[in-house]
PDB file of C-alpha atoms in Angstrom:
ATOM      1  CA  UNK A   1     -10.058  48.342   5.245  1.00 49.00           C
ATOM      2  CA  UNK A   2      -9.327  46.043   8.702  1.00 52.00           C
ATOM      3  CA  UNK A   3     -13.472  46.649   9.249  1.00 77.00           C
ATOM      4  CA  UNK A   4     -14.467  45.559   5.828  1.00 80.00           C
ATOM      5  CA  UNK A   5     -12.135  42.177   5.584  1.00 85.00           C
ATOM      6  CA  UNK A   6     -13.516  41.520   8.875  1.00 86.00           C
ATOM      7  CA  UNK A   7     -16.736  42.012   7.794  1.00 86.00           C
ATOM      8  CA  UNK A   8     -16.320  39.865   4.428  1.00 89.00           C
ATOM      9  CA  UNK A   9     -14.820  37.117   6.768  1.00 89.00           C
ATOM     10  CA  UNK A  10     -17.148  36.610   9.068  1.00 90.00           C
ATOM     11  CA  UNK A  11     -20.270  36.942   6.221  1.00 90.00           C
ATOM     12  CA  UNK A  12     -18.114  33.740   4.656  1.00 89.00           C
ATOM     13  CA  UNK A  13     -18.340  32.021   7.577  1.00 89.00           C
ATOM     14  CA  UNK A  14     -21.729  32.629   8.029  1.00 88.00           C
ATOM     15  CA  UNK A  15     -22.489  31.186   4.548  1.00 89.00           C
ATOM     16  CA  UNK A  16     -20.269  28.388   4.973  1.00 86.00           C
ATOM     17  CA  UNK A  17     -21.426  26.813   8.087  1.00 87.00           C
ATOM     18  CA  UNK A  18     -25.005  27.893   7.145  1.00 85.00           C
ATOM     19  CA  UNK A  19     -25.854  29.928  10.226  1.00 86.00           C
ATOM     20  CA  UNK A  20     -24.806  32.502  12.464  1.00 88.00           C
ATOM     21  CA  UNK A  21     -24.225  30.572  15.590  1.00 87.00           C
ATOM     22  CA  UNK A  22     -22.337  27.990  13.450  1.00 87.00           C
ATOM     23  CA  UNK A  23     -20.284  30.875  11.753  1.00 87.00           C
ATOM     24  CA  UNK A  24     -19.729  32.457  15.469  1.00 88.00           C
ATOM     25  CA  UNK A  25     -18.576  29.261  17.455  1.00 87.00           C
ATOM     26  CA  UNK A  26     -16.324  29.095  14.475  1.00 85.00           C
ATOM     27  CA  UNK A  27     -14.963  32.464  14.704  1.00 86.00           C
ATOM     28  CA  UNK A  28     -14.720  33.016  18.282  1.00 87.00           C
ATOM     29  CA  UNK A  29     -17.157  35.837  18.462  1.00 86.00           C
ATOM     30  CA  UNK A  30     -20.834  36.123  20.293  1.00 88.00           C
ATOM     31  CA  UNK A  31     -23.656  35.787  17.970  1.00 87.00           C
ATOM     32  CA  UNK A  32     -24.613  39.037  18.408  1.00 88.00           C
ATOM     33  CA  UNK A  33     -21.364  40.275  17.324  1.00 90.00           C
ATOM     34  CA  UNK A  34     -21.433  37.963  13.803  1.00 89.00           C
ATOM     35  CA  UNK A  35     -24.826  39.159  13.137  1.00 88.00           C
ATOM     36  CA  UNK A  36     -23.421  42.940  13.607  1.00 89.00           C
ATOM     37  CA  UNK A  37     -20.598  42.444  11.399  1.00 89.00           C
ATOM     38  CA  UNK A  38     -23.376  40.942   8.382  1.00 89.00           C
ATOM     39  CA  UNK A  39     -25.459  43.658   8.882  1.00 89.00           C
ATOM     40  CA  UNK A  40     -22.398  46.250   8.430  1.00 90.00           C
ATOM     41  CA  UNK A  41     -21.380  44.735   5.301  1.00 88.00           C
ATOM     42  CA  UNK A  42     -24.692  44.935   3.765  1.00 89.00           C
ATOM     43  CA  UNK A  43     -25.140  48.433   5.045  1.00 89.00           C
ATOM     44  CA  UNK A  44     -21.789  49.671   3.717  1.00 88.00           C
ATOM     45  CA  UNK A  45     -22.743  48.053  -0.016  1.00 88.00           C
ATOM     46  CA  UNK A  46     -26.691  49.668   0.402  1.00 89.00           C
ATOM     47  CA  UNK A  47     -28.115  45.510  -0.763  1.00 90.00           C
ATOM     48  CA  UNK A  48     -29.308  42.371   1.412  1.00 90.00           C
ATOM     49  CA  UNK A  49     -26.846  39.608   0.851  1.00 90.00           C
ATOM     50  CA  UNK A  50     -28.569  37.306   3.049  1.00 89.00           C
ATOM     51  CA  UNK A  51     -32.564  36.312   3.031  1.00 87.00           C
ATOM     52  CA  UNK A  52     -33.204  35.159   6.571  1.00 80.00           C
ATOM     53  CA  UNK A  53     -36.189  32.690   8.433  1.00 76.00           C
ATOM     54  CA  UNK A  54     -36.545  31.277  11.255  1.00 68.00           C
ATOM     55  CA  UNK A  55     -35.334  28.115   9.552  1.00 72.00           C
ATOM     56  CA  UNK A  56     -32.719  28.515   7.325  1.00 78.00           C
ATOM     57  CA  UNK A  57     -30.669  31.158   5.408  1.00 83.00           C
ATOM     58  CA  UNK A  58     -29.933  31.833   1.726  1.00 85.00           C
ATOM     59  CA  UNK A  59     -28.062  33.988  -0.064  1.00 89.00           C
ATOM     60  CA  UNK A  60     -29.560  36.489  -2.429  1.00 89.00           C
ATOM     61  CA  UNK A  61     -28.376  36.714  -6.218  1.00 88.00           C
ATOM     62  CA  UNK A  62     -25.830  39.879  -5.371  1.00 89.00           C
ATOM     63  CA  UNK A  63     -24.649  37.805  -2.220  1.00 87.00           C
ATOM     64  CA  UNK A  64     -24.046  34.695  -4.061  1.00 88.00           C
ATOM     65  CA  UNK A  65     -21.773  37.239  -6.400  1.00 88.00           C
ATOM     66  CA  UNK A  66     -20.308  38.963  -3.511  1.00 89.00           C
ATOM     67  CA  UNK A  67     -19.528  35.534  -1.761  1.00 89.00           C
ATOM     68  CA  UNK A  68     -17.663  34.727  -5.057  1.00 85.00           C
ATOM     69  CA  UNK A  69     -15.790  37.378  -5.142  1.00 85.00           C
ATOM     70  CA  UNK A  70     -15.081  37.655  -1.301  1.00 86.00           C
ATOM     71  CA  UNK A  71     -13.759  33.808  -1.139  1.00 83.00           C
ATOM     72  CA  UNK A  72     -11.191  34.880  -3.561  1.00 80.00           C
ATOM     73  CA  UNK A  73     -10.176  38.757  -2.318  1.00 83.00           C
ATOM     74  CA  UNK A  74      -9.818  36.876   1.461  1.00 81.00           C
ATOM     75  CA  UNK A  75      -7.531  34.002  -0.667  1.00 75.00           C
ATOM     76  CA  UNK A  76      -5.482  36.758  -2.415  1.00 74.00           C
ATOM     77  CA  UNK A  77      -4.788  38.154   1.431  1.00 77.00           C
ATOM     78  CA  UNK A  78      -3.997  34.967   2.995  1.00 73.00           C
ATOM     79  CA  UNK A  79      -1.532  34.388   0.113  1.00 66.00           C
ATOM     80  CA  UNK A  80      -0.454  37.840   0.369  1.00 69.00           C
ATOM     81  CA  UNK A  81       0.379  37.568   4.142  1.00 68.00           C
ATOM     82  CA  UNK A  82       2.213  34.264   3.619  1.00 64.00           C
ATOM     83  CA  UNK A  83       4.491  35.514   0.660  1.00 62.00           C
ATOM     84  CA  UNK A  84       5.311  38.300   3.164  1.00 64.00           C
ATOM     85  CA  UNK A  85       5.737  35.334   6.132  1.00 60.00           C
ATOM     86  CA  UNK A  86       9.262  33.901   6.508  1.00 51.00           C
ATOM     87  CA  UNK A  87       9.937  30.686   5.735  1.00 54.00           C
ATOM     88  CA  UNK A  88      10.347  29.615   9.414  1.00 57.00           C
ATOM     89  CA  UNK A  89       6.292  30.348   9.566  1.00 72.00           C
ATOM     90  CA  UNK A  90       4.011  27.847  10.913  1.00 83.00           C
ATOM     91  CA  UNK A  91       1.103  27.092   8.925  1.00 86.00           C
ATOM     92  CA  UNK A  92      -2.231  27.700  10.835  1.00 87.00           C
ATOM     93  CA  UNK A  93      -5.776  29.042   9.877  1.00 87.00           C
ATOM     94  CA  UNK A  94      -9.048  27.002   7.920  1.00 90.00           C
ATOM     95  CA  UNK A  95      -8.075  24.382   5.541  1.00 92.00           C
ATOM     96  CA  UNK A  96     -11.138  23.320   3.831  1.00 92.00           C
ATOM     97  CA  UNK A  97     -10.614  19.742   1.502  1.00 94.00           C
ATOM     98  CA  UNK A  98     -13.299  18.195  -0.676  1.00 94.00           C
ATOM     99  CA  UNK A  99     -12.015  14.030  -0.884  1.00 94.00           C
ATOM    100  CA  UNK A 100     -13.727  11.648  -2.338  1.00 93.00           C
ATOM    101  CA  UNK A 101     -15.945   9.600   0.429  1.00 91.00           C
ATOM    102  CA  UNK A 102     -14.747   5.651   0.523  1.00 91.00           C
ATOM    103  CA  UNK A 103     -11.490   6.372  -0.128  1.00 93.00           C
ATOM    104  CA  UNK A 104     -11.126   9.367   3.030  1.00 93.00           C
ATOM    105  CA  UNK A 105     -13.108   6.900   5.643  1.00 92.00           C
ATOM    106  CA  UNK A 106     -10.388   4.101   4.619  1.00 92.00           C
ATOM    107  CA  UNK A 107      -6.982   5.770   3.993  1.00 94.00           C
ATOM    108  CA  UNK A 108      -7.358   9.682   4.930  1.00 94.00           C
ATOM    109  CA  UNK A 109      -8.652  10.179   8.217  1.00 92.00           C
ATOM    110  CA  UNK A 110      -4.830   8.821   9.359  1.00 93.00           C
ATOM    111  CA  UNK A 111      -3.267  11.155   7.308  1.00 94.00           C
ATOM    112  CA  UNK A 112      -5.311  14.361   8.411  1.00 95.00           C
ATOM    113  CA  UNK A 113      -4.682  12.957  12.121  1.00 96.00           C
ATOM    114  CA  UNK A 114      -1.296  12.734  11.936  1.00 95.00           C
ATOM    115  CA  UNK A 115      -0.916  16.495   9.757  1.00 96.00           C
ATOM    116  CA  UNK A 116      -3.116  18.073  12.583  1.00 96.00           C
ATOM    117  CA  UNK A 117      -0.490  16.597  15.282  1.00 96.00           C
ATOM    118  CA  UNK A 118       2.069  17.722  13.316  1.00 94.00           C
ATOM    119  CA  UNK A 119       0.742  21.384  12.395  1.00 94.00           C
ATOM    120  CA  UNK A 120      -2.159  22.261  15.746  1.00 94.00           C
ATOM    121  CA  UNK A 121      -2.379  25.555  14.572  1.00 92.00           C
ATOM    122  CA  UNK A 122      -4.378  24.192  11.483  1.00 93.00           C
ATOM    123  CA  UNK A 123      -8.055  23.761  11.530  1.00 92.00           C
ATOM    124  CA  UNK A 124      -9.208  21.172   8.593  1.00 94.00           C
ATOM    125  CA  UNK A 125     -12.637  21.387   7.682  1.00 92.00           C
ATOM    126  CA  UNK A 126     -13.280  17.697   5.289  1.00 92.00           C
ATOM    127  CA  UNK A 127     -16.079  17.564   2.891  1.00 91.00           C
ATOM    128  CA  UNK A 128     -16.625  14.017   2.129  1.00 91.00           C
ATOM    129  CA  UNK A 129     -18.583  13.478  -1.274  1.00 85.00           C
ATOM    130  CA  UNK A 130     -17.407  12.159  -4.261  1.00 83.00           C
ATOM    131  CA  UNK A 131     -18.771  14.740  -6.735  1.00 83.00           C
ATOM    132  CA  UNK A 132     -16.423  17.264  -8.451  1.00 82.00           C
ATOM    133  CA  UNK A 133     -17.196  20.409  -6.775  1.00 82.00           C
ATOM    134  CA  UNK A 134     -15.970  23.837  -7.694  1.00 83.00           C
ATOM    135  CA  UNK A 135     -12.799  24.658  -5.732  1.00 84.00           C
ATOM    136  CA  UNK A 136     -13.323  28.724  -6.181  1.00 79.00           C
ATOM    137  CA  UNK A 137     -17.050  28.821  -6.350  1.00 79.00           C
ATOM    138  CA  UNK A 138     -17.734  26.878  -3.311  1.00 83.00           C
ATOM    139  CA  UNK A 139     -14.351  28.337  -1.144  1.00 82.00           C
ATOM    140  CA  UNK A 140     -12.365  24.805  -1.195  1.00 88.00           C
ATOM    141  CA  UNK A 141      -8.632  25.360  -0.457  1.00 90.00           C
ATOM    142  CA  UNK A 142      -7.701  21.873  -2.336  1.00 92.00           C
ATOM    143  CA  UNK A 143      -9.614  18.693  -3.371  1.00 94.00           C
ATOM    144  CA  UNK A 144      -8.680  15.362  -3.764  1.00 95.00           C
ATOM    145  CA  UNK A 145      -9.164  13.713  -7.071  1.00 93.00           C
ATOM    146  CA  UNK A 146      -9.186   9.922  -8.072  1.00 92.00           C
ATOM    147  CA  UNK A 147      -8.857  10.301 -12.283  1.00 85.00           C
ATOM    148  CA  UNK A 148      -6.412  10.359 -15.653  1.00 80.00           C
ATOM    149  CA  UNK A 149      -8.223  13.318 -16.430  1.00 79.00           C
ATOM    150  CA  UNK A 150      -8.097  16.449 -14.492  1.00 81.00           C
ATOM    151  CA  UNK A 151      -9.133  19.913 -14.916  1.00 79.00           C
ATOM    152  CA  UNK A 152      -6.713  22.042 -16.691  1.00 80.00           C
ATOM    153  CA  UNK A 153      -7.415  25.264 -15.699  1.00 81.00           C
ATOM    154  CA  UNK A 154      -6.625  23.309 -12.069  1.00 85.00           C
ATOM    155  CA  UNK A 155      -3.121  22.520 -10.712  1.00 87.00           C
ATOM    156  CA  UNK A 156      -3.103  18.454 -10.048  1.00 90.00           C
ATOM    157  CA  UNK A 157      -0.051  17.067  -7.976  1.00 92.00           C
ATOM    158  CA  UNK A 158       0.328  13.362  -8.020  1.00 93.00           C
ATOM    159  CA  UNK A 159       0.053  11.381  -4.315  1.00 94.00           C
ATOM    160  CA  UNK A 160      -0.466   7.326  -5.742  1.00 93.00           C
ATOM    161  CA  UNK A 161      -1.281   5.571  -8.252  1.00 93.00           C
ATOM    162  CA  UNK A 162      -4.873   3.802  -8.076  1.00 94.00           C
ATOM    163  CA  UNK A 163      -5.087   0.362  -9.774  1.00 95.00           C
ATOM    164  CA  UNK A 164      -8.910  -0.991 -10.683  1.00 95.00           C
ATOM    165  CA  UNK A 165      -9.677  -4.917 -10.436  1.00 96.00           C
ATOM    166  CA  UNK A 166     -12.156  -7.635 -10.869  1.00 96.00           C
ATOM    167  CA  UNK A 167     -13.149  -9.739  -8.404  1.00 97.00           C
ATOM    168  CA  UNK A 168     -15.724 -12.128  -7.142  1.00 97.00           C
ATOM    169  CA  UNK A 169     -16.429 -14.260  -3.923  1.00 97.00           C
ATOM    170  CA  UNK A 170     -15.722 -18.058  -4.149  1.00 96.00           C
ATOM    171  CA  UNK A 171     -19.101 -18.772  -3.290  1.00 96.00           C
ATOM    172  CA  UNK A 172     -19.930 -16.878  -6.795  1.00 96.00           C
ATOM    173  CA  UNK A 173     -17.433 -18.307  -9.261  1.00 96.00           C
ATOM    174  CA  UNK A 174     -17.934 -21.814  -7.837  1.00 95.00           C
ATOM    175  CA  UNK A 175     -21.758 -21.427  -9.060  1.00 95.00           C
ATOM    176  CA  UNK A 176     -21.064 -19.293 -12.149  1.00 95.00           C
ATOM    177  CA  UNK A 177     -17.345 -20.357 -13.224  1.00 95.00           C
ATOM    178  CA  UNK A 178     -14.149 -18.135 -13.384  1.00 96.00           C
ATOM    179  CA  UNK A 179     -14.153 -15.894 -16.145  1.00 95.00           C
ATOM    180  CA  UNK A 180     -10.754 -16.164 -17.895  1.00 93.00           C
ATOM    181  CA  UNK A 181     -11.368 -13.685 -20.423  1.00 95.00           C
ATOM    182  CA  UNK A 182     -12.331 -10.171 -20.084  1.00 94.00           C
ATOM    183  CA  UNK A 183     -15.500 -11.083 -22.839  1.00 95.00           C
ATOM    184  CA  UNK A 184     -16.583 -13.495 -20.387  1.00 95.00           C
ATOM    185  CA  UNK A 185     -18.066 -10.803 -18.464  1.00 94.00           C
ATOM    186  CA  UNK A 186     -21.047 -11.029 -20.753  1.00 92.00           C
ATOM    187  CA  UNK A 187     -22.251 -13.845 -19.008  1.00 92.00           C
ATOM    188  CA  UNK A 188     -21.925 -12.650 -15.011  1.00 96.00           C
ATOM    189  CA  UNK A 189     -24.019 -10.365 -13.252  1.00 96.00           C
ATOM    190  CA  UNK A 190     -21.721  -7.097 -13.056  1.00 96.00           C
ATOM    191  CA  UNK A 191     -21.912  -4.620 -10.088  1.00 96.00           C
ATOM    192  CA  UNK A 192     -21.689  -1.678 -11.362  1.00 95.00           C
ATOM    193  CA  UNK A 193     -20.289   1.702 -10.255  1.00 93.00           C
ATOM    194  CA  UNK A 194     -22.573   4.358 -11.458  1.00 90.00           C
ATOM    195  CA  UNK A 195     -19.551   7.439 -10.781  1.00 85.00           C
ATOM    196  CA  UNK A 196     -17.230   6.047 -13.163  1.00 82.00           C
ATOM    197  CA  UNK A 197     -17.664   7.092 -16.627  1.00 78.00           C
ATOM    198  CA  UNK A 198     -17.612   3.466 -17.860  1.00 79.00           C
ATOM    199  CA  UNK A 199     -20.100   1.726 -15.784  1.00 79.00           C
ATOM    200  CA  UNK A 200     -21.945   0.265 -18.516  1.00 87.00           C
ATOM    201  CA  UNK A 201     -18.841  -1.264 -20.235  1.00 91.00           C
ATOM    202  CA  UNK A 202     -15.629  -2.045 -18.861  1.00 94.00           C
ATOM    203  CA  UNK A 203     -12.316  -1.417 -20.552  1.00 92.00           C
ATOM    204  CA  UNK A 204      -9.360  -3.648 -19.707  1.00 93.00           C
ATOM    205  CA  UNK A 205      -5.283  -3.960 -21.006  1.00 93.00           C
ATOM    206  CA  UNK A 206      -3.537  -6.928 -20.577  1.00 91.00           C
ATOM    207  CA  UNK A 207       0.559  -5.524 -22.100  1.00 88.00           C
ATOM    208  CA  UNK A 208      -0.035  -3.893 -25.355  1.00 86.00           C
ATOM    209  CA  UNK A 209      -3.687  -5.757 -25.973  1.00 90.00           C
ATOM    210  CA  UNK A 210      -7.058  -3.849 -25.011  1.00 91.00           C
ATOM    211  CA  UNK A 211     -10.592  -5.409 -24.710  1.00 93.00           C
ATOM    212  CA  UNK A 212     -13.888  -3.227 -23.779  1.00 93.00           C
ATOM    213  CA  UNK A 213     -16.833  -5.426 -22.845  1.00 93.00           C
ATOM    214  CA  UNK A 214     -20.547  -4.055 -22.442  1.00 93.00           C
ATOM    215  CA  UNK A 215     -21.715  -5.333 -18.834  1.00 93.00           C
ATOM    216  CA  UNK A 216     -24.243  -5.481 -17.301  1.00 94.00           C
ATOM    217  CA  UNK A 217     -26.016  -6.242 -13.604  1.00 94.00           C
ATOM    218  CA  UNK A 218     -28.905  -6.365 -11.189  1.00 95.00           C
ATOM    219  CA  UNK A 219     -27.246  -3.749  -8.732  1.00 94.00           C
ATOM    220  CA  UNK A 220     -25.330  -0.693  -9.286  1.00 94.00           C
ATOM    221  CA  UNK A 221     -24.772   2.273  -7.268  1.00 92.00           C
ATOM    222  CA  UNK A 222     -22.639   5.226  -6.658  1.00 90.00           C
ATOM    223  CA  UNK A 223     -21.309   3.990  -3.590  1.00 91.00           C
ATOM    224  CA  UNK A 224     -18.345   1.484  -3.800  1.00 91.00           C
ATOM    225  CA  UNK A 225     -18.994  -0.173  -0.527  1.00 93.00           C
ATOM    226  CA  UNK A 226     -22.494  -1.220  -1.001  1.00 95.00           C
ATOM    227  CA  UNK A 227     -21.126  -2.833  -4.678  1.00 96.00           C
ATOM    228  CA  UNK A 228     -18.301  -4.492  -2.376  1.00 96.00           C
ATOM    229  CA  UNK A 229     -20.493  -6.074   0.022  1.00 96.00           C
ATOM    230  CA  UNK A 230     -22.567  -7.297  -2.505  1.00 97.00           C
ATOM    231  CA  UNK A 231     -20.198  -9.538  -3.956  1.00 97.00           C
ATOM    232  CA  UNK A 232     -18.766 -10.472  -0.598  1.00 97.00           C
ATOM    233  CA  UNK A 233     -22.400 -11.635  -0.438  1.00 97.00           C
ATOM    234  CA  UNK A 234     -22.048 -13.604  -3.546  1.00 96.00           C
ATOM    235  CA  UNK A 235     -24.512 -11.218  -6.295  1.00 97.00           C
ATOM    236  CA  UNK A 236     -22.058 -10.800  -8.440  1.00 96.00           C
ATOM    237  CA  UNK A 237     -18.791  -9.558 -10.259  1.00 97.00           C
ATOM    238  CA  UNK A 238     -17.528  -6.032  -8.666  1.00 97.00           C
ATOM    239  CA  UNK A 239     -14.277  -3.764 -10.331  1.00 96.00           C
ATOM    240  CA  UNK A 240     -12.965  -1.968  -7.770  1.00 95.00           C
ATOM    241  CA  UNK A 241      -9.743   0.356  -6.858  1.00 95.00           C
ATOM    242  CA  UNK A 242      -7.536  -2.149  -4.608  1.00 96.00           C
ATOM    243  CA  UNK A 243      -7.538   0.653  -1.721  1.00 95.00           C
ATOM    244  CA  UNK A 244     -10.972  -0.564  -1.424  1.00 94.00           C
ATOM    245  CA  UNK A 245     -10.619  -4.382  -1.888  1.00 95.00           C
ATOM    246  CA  UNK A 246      -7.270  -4.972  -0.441  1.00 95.00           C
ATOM    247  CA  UNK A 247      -8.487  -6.435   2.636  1.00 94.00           C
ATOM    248  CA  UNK A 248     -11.074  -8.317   1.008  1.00 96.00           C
ATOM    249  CA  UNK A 249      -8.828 -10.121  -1.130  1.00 95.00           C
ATOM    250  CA  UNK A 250      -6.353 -10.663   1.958  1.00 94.00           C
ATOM    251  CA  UNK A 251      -9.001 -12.654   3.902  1.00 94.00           C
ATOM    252  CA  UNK A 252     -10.496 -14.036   0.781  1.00 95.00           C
ATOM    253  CA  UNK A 253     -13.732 -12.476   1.405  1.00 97.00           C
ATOM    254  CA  UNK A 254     -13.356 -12.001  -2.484  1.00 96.00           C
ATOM    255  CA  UNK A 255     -11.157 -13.382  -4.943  1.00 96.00           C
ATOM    256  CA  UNK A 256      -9.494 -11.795  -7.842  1.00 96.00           C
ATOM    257  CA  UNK A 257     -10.468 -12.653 -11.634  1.00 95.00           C
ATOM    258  CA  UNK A 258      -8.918 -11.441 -14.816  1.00 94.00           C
ATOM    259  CA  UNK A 259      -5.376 -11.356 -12.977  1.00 93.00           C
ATOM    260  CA  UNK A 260      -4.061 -10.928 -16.157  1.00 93.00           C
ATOM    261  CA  UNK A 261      -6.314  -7.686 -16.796  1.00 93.00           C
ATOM    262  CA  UNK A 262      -6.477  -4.351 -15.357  1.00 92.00           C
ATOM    263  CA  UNK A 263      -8.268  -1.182 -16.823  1.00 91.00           C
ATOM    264  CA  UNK A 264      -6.161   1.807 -17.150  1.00 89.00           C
ATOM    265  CA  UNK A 265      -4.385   2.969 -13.696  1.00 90.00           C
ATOM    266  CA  UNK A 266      -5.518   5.935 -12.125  1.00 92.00           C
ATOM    267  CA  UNK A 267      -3.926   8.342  -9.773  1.00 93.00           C
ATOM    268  CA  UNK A 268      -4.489  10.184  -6.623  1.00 94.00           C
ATOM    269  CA  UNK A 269      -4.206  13.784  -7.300  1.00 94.00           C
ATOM    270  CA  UNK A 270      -4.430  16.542  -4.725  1.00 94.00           C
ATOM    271  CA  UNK A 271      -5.640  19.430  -7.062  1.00 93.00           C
ATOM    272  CA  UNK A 272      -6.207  23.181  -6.193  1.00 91.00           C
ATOM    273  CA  UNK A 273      -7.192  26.434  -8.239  1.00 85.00           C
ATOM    274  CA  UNK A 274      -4.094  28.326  -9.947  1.00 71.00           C
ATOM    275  CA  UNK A 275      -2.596  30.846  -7.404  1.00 65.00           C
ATOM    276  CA  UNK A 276       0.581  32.239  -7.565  1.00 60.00           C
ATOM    277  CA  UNK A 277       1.114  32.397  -4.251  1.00 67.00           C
ATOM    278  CA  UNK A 278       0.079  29.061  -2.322  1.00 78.00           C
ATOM    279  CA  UNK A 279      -1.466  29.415   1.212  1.00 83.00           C
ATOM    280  CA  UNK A 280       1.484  28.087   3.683  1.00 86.00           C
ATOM    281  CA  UNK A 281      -1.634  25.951   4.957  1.00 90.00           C
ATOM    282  CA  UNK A 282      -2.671  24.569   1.848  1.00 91.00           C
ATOM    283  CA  UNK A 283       1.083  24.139   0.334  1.00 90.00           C
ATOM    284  CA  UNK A 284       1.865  22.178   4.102  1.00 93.00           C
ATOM    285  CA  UNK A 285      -0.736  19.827   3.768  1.00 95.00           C
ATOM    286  CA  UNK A 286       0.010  19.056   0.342  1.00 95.00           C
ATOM    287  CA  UNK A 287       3.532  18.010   1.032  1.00 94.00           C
ATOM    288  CA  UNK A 288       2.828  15.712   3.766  1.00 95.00           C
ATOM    289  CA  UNK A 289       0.145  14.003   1.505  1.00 96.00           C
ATOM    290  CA  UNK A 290       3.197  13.709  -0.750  1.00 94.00           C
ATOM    291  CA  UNK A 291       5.193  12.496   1.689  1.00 94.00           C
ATOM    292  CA  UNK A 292       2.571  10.003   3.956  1.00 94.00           C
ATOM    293  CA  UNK A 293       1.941   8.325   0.240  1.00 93.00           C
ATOM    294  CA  UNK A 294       5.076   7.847  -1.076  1.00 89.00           C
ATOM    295  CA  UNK A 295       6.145   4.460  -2.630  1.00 87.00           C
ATOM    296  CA  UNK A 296       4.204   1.641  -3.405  1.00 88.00           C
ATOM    297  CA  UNK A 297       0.307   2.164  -2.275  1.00 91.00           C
ATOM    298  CA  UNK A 298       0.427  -0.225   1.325  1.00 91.00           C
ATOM    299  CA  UNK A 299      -3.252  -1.056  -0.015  1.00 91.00           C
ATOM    300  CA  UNK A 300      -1.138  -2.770  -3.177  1.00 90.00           C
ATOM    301  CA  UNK A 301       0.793  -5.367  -1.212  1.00 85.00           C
ATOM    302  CA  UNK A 302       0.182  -8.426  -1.631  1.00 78.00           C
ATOM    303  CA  UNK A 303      -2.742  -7.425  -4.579  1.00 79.00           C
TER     304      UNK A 303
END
């Protein structure tokens, strides 16, 4: 049983990092040795899980199944072995997070730091991109998710809340006046951010009143940062989390508009598949999320 979790370990290695010298600098072991354990694996289930070139490998349609299934069996041992771990245990092994890109480069590289000082025996592996991937599917321990609306058949803690605003740089609203109502908008050029499920029309409260108001633009883009530095640059009108504007606004790069309008708050959720046992590793780094974000968002003062 030791020979085939080995086995299935190293194979999800392999398909993880995408090659065998990737998966054996991982893993410690000689290239030789990772190819050896691949090649047992297939030979003890009689199929090829693996095509391989010269340039690149990819799994066949039984090893995409078998990867599946193996990146859960090795998660049911690993929560196995902790349940069975006092609690004085230390967490260590692969911690693999999926974040959301703008937001990690600004506010979670610190955090990650500061949990690998705290816990060395950890190894985080950080996907950056801000699609929804599949936690199980794609062998994610946890993601982190900036929305009202998450997956229920996913476990979602709560780390911030994430307000949205409208700004502008002076140089803009001194040529194309201050909006000072959210139906204003019709008449600005509106940056808009292609991810969010609203990008063609933007939904505001101001107490117990609502307005949504069709925009629309000469730029928009799935990447916040490129939307921010265009109206630094003076294109335009850009609605934006303030983790991402903050600064901005504090060196009056940009100005707020609508100050009296927000959309909808969001939250900063670190979410992860529904195990009844949590991996020490995964259940650690959660908490000190929990803990490095509590009270008010630093990004918020001042905004």
């Amino acid at each position: 049983m030791a020979d085939v979790l080995a086995g299935m370990r190293v194979f999800v290695a392999v398909v993880d990092t995408g090659s065998f010298a990737a998966a054996a600098e991982k893993l410690g072991l000689s290239r030789g040795m990772t190819s050896r354990y691949v090649a047992q694996v297939e030979a003890h289930l009689g199929v090829r899980l693996l095509n391989r070139t010269t340039r690149k490998l990819s799994l066949t349609g039984v090893g995409q199944d078998y990867y599946q299934r193996a990146v859960q069996v090795l998660g049911l041992v690993e929560e196995a072995e902790t349940a069975a771990t006092s609690e004085t245990a230390q967490p260590r092994g692969s911690l693999r997070i999926n974040a959301p890109l703008s937001f990690s480069t600004l506010h979670l590289g610190g955090a990650v730091t500061e949990y690998l000082k705290r816990f060395p025996d950890v190894q985080v592996d950080l996907s950056l991109v801000d699609r929804e991937v599949n936690l199980v599917e794609e062998g994610f321990d946890l993601a982190l998710r900036i929305s009202s609306d998450i997956d229920p058949t996913l476990i979602a803690r709560p780390l911030a809340p994430v307000r949205v605003v409208a700004c502008a740089s002076a140089q803009y609203l001194d040529t194309h006046g201050i909006p000072e109502h959210p139906e204003d908008l019709d008449h600005h050029n509106c940056l808009r951010y292609t991810n969010a499920r609203t990008r063609d029309e933007w939904c505001f409260r101001r107490d117990k009143e609502h307005c949504r108001v069709a925009v629309r633009g000469n730029l928009q883009g799935n990447n916040g940062d490129v939307l921010c530095s265009a109206a630094v640059a003076g294109l335009g009108v850009v609605l934006q989390p303030t983790f991402m504007v903050y600064q901005l606004l504090n060196t009056g790069a940009l100005r707020r508009v609508l100050e009296d309008w927000e959309p909808e708050p969001l939250t900063l959720n670190a979410v992860y598949a529904n195990r009844r046992f949590l991996p020490l590793k995964t259940r650690s780094f959660i908490d000190f999320l929990v803990e490095y974000f509590a009270g008010k968002p630093y990004w918020d003062e001042g905004v």
